[in-house]
Structure formats: structure tokens, C-alpha cells
Tab-separated table of C-alpha atoms in Angstrom:
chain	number	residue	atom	x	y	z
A	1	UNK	CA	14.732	16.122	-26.943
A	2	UNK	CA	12.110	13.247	-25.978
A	3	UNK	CA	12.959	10.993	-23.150
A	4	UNK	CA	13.201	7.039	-23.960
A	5	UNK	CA	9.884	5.493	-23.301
A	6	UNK	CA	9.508	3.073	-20.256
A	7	UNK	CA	6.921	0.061	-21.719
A	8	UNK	CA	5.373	-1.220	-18.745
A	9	UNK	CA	2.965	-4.405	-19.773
A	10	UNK	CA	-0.386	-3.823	-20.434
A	11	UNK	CA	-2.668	-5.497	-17.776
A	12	UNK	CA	-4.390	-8.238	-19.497
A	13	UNK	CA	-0.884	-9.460	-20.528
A	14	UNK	CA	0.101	-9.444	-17.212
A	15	UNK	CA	-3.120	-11.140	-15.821
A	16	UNK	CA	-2.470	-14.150	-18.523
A	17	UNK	CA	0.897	-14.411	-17.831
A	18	UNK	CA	0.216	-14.215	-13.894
A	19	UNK	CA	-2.652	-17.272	-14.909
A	20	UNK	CA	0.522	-18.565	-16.765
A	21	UNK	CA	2.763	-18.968	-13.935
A	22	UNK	CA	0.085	-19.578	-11.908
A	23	UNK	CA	-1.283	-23.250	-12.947
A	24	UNK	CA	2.236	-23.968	-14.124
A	25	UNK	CA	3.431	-23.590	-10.683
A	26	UNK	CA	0.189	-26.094	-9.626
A	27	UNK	CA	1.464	-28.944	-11.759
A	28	UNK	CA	4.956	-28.488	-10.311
A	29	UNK	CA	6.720	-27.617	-13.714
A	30	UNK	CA	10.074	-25.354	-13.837
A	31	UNK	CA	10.372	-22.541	-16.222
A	32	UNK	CA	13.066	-24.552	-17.693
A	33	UNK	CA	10.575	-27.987	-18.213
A	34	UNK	CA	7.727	-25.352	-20.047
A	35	UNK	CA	10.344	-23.773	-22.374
A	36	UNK	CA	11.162	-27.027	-23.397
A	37	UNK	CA	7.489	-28.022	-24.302
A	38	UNK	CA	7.127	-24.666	-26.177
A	39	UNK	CA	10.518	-25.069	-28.221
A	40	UNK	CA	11.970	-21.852	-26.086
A	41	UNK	CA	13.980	-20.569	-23.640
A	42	UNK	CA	13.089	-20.112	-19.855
A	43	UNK	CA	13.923	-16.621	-19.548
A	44	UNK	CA	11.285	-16.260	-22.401
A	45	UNK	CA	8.929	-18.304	-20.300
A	46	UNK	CA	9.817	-15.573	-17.431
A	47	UNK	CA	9.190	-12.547	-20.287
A	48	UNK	CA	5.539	-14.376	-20.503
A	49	UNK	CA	4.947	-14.677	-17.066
A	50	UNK	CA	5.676	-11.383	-16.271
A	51	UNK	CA	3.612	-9.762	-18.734
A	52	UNK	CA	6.566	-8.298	-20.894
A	53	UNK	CA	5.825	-10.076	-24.238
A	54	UNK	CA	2.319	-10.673	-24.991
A	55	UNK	CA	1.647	-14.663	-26.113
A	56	UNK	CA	0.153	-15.266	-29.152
A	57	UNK	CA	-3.250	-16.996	-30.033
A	58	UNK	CA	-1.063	-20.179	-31.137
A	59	UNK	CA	1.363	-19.983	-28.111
A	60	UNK	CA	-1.731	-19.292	-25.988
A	61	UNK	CA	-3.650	-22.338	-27.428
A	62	UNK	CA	-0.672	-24.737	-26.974
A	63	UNK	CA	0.157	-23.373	-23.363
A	64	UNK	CA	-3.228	-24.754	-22.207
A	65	UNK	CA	-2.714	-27.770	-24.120
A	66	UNK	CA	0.387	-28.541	-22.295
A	67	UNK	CA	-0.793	-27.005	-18.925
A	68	UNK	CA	-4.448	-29.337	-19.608
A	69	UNK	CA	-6.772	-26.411	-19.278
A	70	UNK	CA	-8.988	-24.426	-21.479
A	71	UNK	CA	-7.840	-21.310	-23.007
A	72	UNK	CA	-10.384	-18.732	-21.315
A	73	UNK	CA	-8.858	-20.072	-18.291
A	74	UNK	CA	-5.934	-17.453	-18.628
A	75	UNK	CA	-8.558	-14.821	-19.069
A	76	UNK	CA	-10.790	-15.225	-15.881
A	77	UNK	CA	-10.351	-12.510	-13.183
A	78	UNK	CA	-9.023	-10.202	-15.995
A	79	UNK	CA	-9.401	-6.773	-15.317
A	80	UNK	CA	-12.492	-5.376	-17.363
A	81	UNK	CA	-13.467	-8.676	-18.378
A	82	UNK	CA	-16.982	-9.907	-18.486
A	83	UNK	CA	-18.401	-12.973	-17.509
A	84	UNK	CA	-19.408	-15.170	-21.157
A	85	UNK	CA	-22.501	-16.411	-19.983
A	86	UNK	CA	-24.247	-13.026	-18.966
A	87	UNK	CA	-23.048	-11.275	-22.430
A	88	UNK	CA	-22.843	-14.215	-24.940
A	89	UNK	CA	-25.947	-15.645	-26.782
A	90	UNK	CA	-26.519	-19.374	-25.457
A	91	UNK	CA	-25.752	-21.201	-27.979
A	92	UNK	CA	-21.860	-19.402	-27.936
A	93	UNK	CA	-21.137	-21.171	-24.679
A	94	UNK	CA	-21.930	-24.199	-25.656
């Protein structure tokens, strides 16, 4: 007999949802006050945050539209990330 599995969140999900929570907590917004602006709830807002469901590409792209930053913003700091302008060609970052 095989024991339930445990998922714990893998660590760049957490990291973006830590970025998340981060910069939504700078502009002063509930949980509540970003479900709303994504069409969901807040305790999916909290699954995000916490690094339990991973945000989509379109989710991630409208997040920093509402939260006014880029979308590599949720990215830096992640673990085993690199930095784009040492590994990128030039005219990438651009």
C-alpha cells in the first residue's frame, strides 16, 4: 500500500507568489480587492501567494498589469535564476 503524496509547492511558484504578495502588500491592496480585479476569490489569491497553485502566463501577465509592474519582476531573486543581461543576446533585452 502507497502512502498519499504530500505536494509541497515547487520553489519558483512560491518565489512568484511570495513577489505576488509582496508588491500587492506595497500598494496597500487586500486579498479580497485583487480577487476582484482577477474575477476570483481571495482564498485563491492566498493559494497564489503561497505557492500552492502555480499562475498562469495570462494570470501572470494581468497580475502585473494590475499591480503596474513588469512581468520578470515576479521572477527576480528566484532561486536558480540568471540574470537576462549576462545570458541573453543584446538585442533580447531591449
Amino acid at each position: 500500500m502507497s502512502k498519499p503524496k504530500t505536494k509541497t509547492p515547487n520553489p519558483i511558484d512560491k518565489h512568484v507568489g511570495s513577489r505576488l504578495r509582496m508588491r500587492r502588500m506595497m500598494l496597500g491592496m487586500s486579498q479580497e480587492k485583487l480577487g476582484e480585479a482577477f474575477g476570483l476569490t481571495f482564498q485563491q489569491v492566498q493559494k497564489y501567494e503561497k505557492g500552492m497553485n502555480r499562475i498562469s502566463a495570462s494570470r501572470l501577465q494581468q497580475a502585473a498589469q494590475i499591480l503596474d509592474v513588469s512581468v520578470p519582476f515576479f521572477f527576480e531573486g528566484a532561486p536558480g535564476g540568471h540574470e537576462l543581461s549576462k545570458t541573453a543576446p543584446r538585442n533580447l533585452c531591449q
